[in-house]
Structure formats: C-alpha cells, structure tokens
Coordinates of C-alpha atoms (C1' of nucleotides) in Angstrom, one line a residue:
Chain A
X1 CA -34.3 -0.8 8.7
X2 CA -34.9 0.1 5.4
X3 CA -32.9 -1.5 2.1
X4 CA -30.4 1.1 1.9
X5 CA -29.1 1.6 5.6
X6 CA -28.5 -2.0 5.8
X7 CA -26.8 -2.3 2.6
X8 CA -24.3 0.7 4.3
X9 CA -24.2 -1.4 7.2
X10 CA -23.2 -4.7 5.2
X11 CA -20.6 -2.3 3.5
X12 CA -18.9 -1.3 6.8
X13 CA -18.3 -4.8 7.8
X14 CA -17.3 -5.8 4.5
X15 CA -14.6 -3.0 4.8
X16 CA -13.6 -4.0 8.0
X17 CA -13.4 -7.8 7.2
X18 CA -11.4 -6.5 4.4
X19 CA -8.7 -4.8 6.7
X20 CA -8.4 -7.4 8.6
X21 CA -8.2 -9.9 6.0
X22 CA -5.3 -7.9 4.5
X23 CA -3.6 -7.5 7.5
X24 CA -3.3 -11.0 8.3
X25 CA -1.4 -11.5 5.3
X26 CA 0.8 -8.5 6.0
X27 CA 1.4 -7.4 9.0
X28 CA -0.8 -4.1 10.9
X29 CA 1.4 -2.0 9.0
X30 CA 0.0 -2.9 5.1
X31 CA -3.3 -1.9 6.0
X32 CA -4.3 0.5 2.9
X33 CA -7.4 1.7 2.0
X34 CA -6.3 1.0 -1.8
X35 CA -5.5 -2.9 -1.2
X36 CA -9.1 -2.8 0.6
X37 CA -11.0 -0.5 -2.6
X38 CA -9.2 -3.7 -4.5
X39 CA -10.7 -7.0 -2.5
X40 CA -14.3 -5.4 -2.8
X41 CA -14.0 -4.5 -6.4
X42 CA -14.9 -1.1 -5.6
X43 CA -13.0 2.2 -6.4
X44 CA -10.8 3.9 -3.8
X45 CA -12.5 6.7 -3.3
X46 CA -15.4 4.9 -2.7
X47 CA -14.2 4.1 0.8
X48 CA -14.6 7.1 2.1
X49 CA -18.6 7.2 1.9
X50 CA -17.7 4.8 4.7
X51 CA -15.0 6.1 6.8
X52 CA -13.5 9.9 6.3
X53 CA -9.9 8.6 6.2
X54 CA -7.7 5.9 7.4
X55 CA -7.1 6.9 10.3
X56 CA -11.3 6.6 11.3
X57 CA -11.2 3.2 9.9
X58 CA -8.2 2.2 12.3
X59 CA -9.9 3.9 15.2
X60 CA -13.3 1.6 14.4
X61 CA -10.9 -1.6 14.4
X62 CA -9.5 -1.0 17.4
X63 CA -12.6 0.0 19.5
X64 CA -14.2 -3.5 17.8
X65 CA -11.3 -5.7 18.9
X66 CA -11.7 -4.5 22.7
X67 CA -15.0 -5.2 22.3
X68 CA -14.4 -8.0 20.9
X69 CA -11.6 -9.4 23.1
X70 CA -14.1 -8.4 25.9
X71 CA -16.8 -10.4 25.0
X72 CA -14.8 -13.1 24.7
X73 CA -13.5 -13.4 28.2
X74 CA -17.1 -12.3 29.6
X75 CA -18.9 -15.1 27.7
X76 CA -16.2 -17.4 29.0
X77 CA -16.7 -16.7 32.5
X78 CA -20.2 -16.5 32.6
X79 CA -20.1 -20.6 31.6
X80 CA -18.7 -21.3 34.9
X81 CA -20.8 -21.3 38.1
X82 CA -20.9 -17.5 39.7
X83 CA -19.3 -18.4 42.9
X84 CA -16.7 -20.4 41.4
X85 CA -14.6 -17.2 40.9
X86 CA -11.0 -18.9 41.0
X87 CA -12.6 -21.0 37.9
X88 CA -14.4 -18.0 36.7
X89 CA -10.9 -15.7 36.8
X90 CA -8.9 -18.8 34.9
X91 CA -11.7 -19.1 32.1
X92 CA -11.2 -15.2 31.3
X93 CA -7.7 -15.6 31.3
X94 CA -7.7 -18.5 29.1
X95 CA -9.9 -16.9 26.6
X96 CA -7.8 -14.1 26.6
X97 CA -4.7 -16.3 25.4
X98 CA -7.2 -18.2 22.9
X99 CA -8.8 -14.8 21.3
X100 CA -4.8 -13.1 20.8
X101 CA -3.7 -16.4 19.0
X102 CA -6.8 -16.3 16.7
X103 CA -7.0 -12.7 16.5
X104 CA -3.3 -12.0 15.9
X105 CA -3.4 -9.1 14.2
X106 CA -6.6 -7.4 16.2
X107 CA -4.4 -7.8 19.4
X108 CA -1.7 -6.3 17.8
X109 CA -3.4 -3.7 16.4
X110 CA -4.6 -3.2 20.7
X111 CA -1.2 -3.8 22.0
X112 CA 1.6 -3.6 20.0
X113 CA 3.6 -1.3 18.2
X114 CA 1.9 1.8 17.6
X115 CA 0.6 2.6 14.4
X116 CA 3.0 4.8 12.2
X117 CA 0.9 8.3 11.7
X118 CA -1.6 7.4 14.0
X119 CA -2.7 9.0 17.5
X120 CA -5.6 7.6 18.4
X121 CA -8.8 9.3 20.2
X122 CA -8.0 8.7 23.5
X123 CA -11.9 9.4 24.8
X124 CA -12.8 6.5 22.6
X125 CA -10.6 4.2 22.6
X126 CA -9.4 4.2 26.4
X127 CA -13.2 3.5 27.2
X128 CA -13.0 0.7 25.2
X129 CA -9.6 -0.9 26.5
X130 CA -10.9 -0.5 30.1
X131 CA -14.3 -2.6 29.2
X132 CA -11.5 -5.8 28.6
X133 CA -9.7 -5.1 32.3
X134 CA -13.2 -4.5 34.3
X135 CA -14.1 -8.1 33.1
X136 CA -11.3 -9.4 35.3
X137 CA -12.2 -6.8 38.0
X138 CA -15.5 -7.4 38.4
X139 CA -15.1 -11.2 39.4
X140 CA -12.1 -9.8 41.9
X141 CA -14.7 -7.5 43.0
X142 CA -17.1 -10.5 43.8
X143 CA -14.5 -12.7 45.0
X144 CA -13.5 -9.9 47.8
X145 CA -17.5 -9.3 48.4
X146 CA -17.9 -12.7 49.7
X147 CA -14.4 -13.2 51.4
X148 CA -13.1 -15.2 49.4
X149 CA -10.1 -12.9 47.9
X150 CA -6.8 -13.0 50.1
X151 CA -4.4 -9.9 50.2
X152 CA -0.8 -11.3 50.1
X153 CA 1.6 -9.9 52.3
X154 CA 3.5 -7.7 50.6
X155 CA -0.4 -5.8 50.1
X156 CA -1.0 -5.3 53.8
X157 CA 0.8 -2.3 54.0
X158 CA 1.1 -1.1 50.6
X159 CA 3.5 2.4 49.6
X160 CA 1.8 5.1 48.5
X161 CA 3.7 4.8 45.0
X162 CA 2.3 1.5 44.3
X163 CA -1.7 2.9 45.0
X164 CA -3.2 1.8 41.7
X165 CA -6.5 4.1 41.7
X166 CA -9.2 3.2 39.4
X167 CA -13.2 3.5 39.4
X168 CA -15.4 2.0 36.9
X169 CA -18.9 2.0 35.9
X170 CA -21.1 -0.4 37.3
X171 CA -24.8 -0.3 36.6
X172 CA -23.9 3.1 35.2
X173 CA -22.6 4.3 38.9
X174 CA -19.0 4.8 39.6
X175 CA -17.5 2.6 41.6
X176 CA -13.8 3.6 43.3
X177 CA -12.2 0.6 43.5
X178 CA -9.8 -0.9 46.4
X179 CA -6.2 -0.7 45.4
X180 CA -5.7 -4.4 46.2
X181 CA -8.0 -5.2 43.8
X182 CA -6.6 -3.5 40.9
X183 CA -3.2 -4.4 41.8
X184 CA -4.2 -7.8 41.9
X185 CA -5.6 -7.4 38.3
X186 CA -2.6 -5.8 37.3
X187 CA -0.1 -8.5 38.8
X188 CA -2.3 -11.1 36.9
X189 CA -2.4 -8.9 33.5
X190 CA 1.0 -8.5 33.3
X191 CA 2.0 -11.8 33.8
X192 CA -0.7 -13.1 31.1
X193 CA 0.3 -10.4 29.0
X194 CA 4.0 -11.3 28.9
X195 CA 3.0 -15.0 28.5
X196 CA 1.1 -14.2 25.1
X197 CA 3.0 -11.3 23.5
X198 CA 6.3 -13.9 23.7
X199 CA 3.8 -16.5 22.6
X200 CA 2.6 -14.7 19.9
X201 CA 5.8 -13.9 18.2
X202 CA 7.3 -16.8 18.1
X203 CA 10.0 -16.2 21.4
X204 CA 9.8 -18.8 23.4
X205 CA 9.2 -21.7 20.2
X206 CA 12.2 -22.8 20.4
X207 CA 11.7 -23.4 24.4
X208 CA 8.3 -24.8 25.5
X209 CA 6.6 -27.7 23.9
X210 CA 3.5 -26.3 24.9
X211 CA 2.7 -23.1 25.9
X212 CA -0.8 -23.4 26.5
X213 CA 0.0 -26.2 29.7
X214 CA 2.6 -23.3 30.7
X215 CA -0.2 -20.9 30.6
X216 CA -3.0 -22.9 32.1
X217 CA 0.2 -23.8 35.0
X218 CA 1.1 -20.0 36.0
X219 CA -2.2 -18.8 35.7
X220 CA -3.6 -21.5 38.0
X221 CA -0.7 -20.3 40.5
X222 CA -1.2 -16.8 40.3
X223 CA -4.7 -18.1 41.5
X224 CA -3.4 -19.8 44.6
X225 CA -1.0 -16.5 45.2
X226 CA -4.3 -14.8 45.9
X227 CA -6.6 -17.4 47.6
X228 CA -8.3 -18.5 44.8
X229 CA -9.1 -22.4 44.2
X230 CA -10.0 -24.1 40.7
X231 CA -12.6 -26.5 40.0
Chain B
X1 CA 43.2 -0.2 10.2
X2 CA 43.9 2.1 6.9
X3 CA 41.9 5.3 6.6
X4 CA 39.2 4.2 3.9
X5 CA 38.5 0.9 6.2
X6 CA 38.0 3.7 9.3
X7 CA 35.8 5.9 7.2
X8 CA 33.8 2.8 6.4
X9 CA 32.9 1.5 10.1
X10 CA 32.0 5.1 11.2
X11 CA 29.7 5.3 7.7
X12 CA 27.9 2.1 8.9
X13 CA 27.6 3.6 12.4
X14 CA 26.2 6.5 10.7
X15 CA 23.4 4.7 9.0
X16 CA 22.6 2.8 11.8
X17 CA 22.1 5.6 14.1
X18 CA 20.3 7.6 11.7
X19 CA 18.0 4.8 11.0
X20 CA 17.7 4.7 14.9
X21 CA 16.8 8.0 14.9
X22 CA 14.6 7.9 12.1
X23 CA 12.3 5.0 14.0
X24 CA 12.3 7.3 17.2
X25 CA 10.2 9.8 15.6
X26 CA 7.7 7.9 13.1
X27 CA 8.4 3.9 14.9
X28 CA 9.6 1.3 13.3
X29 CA 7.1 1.1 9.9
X30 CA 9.4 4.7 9.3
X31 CA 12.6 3.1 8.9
X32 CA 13.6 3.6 5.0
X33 CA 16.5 4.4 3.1
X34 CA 16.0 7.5 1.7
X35 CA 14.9 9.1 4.9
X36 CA 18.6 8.1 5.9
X37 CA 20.2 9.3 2.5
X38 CA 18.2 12.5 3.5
X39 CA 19.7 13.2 7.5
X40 CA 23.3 11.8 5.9
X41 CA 23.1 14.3 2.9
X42 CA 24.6 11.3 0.7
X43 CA 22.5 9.9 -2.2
X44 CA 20.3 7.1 -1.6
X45 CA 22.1 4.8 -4.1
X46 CA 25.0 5.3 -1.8
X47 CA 23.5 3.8 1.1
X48 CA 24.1 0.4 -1.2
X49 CA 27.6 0.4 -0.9
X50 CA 27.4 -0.4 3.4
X51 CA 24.3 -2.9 3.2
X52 CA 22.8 -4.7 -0.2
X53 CA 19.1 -4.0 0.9
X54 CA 16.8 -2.7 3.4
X55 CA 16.4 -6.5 4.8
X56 CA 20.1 -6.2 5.8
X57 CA 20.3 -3.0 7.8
X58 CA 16.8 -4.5 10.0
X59 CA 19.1 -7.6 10.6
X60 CA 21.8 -5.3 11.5
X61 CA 19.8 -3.5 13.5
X62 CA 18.2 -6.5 15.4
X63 CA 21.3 -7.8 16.2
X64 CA 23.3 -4.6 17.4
X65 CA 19.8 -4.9 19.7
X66 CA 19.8 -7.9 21.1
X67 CA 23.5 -8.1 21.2
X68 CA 22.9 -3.7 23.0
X69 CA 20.3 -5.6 25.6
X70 CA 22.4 -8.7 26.6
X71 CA 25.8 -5.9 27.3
X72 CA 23.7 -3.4 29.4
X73 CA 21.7 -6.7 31.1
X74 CA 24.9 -8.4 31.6
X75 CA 27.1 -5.5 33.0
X76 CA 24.3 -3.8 35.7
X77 CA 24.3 -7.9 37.0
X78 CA 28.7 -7.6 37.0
X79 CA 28.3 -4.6 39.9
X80 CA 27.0 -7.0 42.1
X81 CA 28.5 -9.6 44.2
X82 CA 29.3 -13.1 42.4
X83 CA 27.8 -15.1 45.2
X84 CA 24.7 -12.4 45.5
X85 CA 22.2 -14.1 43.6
X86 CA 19.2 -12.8 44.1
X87 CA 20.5 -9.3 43.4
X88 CA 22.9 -9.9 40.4
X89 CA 18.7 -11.5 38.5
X90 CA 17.6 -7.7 40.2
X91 CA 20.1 -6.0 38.6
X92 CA 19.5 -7.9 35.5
X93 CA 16.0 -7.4 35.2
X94 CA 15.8 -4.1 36.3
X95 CA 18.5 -3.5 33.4
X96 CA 16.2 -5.2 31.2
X97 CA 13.2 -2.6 31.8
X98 CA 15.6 0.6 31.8
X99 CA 17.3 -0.6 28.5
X100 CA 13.4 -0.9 26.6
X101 CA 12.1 2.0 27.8
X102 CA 15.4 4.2 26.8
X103 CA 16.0 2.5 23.7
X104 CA 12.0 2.0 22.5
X105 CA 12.1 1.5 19.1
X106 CA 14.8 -1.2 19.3
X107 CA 12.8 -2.7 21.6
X108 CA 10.3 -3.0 19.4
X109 CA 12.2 -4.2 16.3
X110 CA 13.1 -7.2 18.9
X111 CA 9.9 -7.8 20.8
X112 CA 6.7 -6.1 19.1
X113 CA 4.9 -6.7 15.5
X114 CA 7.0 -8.2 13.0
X115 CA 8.3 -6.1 10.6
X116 CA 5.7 -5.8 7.3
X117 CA 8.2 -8.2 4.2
X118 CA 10.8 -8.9 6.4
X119 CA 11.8 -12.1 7.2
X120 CA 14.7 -12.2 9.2
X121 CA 17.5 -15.2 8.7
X122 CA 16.5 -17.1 11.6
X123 CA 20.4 -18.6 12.0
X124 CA 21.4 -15.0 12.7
X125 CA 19.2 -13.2 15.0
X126 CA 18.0 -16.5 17.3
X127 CA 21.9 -16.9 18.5
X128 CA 21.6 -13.1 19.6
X129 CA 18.2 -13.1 21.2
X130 CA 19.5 -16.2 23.6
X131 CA 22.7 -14.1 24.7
X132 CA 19.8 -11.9 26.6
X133 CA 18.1 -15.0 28.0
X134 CA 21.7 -16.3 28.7
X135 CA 22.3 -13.8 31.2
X136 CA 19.9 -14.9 33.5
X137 CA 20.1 -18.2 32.8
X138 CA 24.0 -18.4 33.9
X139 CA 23.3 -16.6 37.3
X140 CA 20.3 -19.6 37.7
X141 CA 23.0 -22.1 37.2
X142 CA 25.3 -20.7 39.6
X143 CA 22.7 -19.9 42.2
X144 CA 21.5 -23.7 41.6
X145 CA 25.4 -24.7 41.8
X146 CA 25.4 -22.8 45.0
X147 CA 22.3 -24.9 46.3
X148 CA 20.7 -21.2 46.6
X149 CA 18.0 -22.3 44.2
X150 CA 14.6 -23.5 45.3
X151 CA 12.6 -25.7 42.9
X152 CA 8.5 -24.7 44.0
X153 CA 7.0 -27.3 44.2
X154 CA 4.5 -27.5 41.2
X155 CA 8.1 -28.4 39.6
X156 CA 8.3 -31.4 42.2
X157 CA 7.3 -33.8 38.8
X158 CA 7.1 -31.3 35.9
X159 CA 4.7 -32.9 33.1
X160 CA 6.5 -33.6 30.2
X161 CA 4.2 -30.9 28.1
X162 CA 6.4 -28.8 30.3
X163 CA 9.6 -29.9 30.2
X164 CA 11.9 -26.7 28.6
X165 CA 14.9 -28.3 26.6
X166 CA 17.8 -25.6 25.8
X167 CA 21.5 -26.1 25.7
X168 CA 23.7 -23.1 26.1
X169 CA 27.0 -22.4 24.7
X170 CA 29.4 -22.3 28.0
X171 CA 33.4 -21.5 27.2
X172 CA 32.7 -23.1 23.7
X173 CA 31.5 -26.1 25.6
X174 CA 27.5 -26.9 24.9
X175 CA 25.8 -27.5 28.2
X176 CA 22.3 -28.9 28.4
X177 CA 20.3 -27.1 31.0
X178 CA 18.4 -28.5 34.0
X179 CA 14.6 -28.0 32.7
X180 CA 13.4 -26.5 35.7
X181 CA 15.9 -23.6 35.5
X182 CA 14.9 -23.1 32.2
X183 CA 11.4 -23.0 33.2
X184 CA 12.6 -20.5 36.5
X185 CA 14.1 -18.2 33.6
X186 CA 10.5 -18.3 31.6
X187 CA 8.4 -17.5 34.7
X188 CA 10.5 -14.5 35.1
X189 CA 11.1 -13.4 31.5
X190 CA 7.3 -13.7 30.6
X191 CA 6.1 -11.8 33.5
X192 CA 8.6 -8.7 33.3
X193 CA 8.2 -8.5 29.7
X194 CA 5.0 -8.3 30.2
X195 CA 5.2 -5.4 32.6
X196 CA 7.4 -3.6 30.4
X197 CA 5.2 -4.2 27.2
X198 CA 2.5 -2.7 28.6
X199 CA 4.1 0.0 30.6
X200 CA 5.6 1.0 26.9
X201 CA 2.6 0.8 24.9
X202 CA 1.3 3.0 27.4
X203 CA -1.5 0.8 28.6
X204 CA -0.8 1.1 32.4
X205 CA -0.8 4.6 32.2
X206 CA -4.2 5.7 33.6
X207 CA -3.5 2.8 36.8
X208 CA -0.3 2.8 37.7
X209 CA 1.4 6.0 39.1
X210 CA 4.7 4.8 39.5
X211 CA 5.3 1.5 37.2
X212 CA 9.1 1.3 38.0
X213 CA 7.8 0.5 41.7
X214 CA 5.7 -2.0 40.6
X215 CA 7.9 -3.3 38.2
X216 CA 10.5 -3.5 41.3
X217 CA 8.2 -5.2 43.8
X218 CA 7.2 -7.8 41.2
X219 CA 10.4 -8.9 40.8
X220 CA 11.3 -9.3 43.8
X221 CA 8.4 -11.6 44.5
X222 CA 9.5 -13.2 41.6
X223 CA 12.7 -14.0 43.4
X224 CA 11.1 -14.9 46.7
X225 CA 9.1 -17.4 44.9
X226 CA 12.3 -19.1 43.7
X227 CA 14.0 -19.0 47.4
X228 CA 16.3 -15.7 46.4
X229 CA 17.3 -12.9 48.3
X230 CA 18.2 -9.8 47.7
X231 CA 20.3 -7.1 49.5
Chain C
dT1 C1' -50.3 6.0 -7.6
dG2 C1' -47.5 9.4 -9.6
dT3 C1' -44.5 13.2 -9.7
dA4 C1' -40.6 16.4 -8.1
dC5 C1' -37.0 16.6 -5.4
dA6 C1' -33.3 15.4 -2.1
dT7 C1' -30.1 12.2 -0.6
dC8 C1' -26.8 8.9 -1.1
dA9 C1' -23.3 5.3 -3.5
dG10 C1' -20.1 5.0 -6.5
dT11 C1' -16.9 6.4 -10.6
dG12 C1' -12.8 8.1 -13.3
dA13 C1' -9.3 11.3 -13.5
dA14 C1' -6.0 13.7 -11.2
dC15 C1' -2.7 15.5 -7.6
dG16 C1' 1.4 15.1 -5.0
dC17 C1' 4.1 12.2 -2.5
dG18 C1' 7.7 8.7 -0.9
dC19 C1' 9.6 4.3 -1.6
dG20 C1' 13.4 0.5 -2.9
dT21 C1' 16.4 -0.6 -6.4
dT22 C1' 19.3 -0.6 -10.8
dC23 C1' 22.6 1.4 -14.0
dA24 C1' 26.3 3.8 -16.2
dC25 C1' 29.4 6.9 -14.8
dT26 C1' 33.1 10.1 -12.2
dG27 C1' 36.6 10.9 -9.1
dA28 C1' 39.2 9.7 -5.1
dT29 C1' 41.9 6.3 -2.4
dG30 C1' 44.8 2.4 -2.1
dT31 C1' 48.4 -1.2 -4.0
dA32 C1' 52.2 -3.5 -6.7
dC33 C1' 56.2 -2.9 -8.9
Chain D
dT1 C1' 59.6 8.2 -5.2
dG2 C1' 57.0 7.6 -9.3
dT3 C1' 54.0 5.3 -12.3
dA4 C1' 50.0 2.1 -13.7
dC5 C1' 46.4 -0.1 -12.3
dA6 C1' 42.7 -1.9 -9.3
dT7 C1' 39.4 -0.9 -5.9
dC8 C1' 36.1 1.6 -3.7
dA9 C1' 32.7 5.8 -2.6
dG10 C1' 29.5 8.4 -4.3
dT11 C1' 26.4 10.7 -8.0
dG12 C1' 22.4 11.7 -11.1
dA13 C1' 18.9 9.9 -13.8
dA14 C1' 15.6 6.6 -14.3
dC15 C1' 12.2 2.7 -13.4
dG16 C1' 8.0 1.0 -11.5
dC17 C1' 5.3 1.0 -7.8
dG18 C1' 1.6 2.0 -4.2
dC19 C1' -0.3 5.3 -1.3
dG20 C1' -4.2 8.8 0.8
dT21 C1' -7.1 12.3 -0.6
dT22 C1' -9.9 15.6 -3.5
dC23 C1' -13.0 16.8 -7.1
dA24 C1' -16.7 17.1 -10.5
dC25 C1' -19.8 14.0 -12.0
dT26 C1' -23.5 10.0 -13.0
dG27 C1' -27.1 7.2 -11.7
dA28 C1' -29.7 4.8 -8.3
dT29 C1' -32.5 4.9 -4.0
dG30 C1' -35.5 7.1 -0.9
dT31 C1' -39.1 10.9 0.7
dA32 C1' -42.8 14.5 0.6
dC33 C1' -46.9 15.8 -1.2

DNA sequence: TGTACATCAGTGAACGCGCGTTCACTGATGTAC
DNA sequence: TGTACATCAGTGAACGCGCGTTCACTGATGTAC
C-alpha cells in the first residue's frame, strides 16, 4: 500500500477514534465534526476529505459497531467446543452484555435513541445489524441439525401472526430459516436486550447487587426453556 | 384558585406539551426553548418565568412520565378482578407496551440515552420511576399473600449476589419486600422492556409481523413460569 | 534519473444558523387599607 | 369603592457560543514518460 493511502487510512481511524472518544464524554448526541477537527489539531473542513458530512461518518460508526459487536460474540463462541451449543449460545450472550458495557456509547449509537437528523441507509446498515443476530442463529441452527434443540409447547402449533420469517446467507446461499428458530432467537434477544439496556442506564442499580450473576442466571434458564444444557 | 394562578398552570401545560410535541418530530436531542417560545408565539425569555432553566423542564418532563406510565399501568390492572392475578400483571404489562409505543419520546426521556448535560436530581426522578415498578410489585405481593405465587425453583436458595433488597412505601408505612418477588418483578420488567425497546427502535421490524402477538405470548409465559393464570 | 503534470491533504475565511441565558424595562393583575 | 403599592407576565436587545458546510487557495505527494 503505498505511503499516502495508508496515511488516509490511519486518518479514518483516527477520526473515528475521535468520535467515539468524544462521545463517551458526552453522550451520542455531542458528536460534532468541530470537537473532532479540535482533538486531531486539524481544521474542520479538513474532515470532509474523509467523510462527505456527518451524517457519512455516523453511518461508518454504526456499520463498525455491528461488526464489531459481532465479532465479539463469534470469537466467544468459537472458544467453546462446537457441539457444546448450550455453552456455545451462553458465551455469545455473555459477550454480548460485556461488549454493551464497554462499548456504551457504540451500543447506543446501534440501539438507542435515534439520532436527531439522522435516517440512516437502511441497505447498509440493516446488513450489518443482521450479521450480530445470525451469530446466535447459526448455533440454533446447529443445535436443531443435530437434535439437540427442543420446541417448547406453546411452538408446536404456532399462529400465523407469530411466523417470524427470515433467510440468511450462509456460504453465500440463502438459507429460509424455520420459524422456531428465529422465534427462539428472538425470545432470547429480547430478554438479553432488556437485561442490558436497564443495566446500562443505571435502572435496576439501586436493585441488584450484581447484575452480571442475574444475567449469567436467566440466560442459563432461557437455555433449559429450550433443551439446551451448559457445561 | 384566582385567575393569574389558573393562567399560570395552563401556561406550564402549554410548555410541556409543546416541548412534547417538539421531541415527537426531531426526538428528544430537539427539545429547546426557543423552539417552544416559537409554537407558543411568546418570547423566549418568557419561558423563564414557568421553569429557571432547560434542566428543569427535562425533570418536569421525566416526572409527568414516569408519574403518565405508573396512572395508565396502574388503571388498565384496576378493570380487572382484585383476586385475578395473573390478569391484573397482563393488563399491566400490556399497558406498559401501549403507553411507550403511543407516547415514544417520553419513553425515551425515561428509558433510552441520557440526555447530552443533564443530570437529573436523583432524589426527584428515582421516587417516580419506582411508582411504575410499584405497580407490579403490589399485585406480586398480593398474589404471594394469596398463596397464588410460585417461587421456581432456581429461587429454592437464591445466592446472595442475587438477593434484590427494595422497600416500598405502602399507606405511608415502609415495607421491606420478600427478595424473590422483587427478583419475580425483574425477570418480567427486563424481558418486556426489552421487547418493547427493540420493537421501538424498530429493530424487530424485518422479523416480526405482528410484535404485539409476541409481546402477548411472552408474557404470558412469563406468568406461567411464576404459577399465574390468566383469564 | 529527471521533468511535467495530476492528484490529494489541508488551510483560513466566511456564511448562515440556532441555542441558553441575562438584563433593564413596560404594562397588566392582584392586594391592603 | 377608590387609591397606593407590590407582584407578576412578558418584551426586545444583547451576549457568547458552537455547529455543519462551502469556497478559493497552497503545498506536498504520487505518476507517466
């Protein structure tokens, strides 16, 4: 690569580092290209060699932070044994809890308010969001593969209203996925998701001690709701 | 009340609807004062006569919400039977997910990203947030009262690291709760906010097609799993 | 290896905008006697 | 009921600030021959 382009590329991560150094002192909303222009000495208008506007730079924060937040709970799982998929499902959702408390402001930027002014593009960064879900799917879609994924009850005869339909890429082909498998992705997201946002801001302080055992405890019993063992 | 005083409460009404309003169409970052001055056709500087800063109005706001949550939470559980338990937490929660998705915004000032410089006075908006949590929490301690309440049994021997501690305010008298009821109340509150975050944000979108059915269904597996009925 | 040109990074000045807050002031509404 | 005064609502002007973006320009880095 010659001198120049990685200079440009240093620069782009500098920026971003930038952005999200400034937002972790205040808040999604104070992200400002001028505050940014100010940490790395540089003028304002300087940025947009970089990124065209704001808005571009927002868009490349949040398609890194899926990716990121992805390849968090993928390296996770991949340290536990492949058929272990109760374990394997338990260390992606524990990383998921670990990355959102050390990447506050990235999973806010993902899932919180939106941003004032800004509508994303939707054909980049819905690709993006999906890679973080089709972590979780993919050991489901193991786990059912080899019998080892139960369908509780109330799934044996599920309403059409409640048909979650989703395909994903796998190997590049599209795969159309049960329902019970994505509803039992989506039973476990929500549930995780809930956990963390309250987490995050500071809800439930004055209730647990600990939210991390509560975590680890209804994440291991979502497990059991669907077959799945630990350890 | 003498005519200025009435002219005064339906000023502060006013402002707090038009800031409503104002965070409706640009989200919560767009709440400012001379955005209100503007819809109210008064000068900004007038504005200072009903609250001393911007701070003040967000705590106003934040209160009128949580206080706006706990009434519609607490009246949809009043329509059903006393002894009903399982349906009066239904009606609660399903109260709880109409109310956020109606009134958005406020449910963001509550439950999403802080709000960029604001740092709310702790010893006014914690007392409103636990009326919400109240609500459920009473119907728990009746149901329990009522020997209606099941205790799974991963609660058996909660772990201290899990022990919730709250005391509730009940006719003036403080009451210290059981922990597992508190810890019932979390299990629920974590996993339908958690539904309803995402379903907001928009994130279920592209799964789900009818997230009030799933939101429904959850919670009454949620119930289930605590040895309530409902009907 | 040297020259001529194209590409790119970065600058300083400027534009137009909205924001929260303070201040001295006017005029209307209420109160005490 | 009338008068004198205090309280309150609201105004216009001003302060100081930060923001995103555009523009014409300079100087450095790379490329073709």
């Amino acid at each position: 690569m010659p001198r120049r382009d990685k200079l440009r590329q240093e620069m782009l991560n500098d920026i971003k580092a930038a952005a999200r150094q400034q937002m972790a002192e205040g808040g999604t909303a104070a992200l400002s290209l001028s505050g940014i222009a100010r940490a790395l000495e540089v003028s304002q208008p300087a940025l947009y060699r970089y990124y065209p506007s704001r808005e571009a730079l927002v868009t490349a924060l949040i398609v890194e932070g899926y990716n990121n937040l992805a390849d968090a709970m993928a390296s996770a799982e991949r340290t536990v044994p492949q058929t272990n998929y109760g374990s394997r499902l338990l260390a992606a959702m524990l990383a998921n809890r670990v990355w959102a408390l050390e990447n506050a402001v990235d999973f806010q930027l993902l899932f919180g308010n939106p941003i004032p002014g800004y509508q994303g593009p939707e054909d980049i960064t819905t690709p993006a969001a999906q890679r973080v879900f089709s972590v979780v799917l993919n050991i489901l879609m193991e786990a059912l593969a080899a019998g080892m994924l139960k369908y509780p009850e109330e799934l044996r005869e599920m309403p059409d209203n409640l048909r979650v339909s989703m395909s994903m890429e796998n190997d590049g082909q599209p795969v159309q996925l049960p329902p019970e498998v994505v509803y039992i992705g989506l039973v476990g997201w929500t549930h995780t998701h809930g956990m963390i946002m309250l987490e995050l801001f500071n809800h439930t302080r004055a209730l647990l001690p600990d939210p991390g055992a509560f975590y680890l405890q209804e994440a291991k019993i979502l497990l059991t709701r669907f077959g799945l063992t630990t350890n």
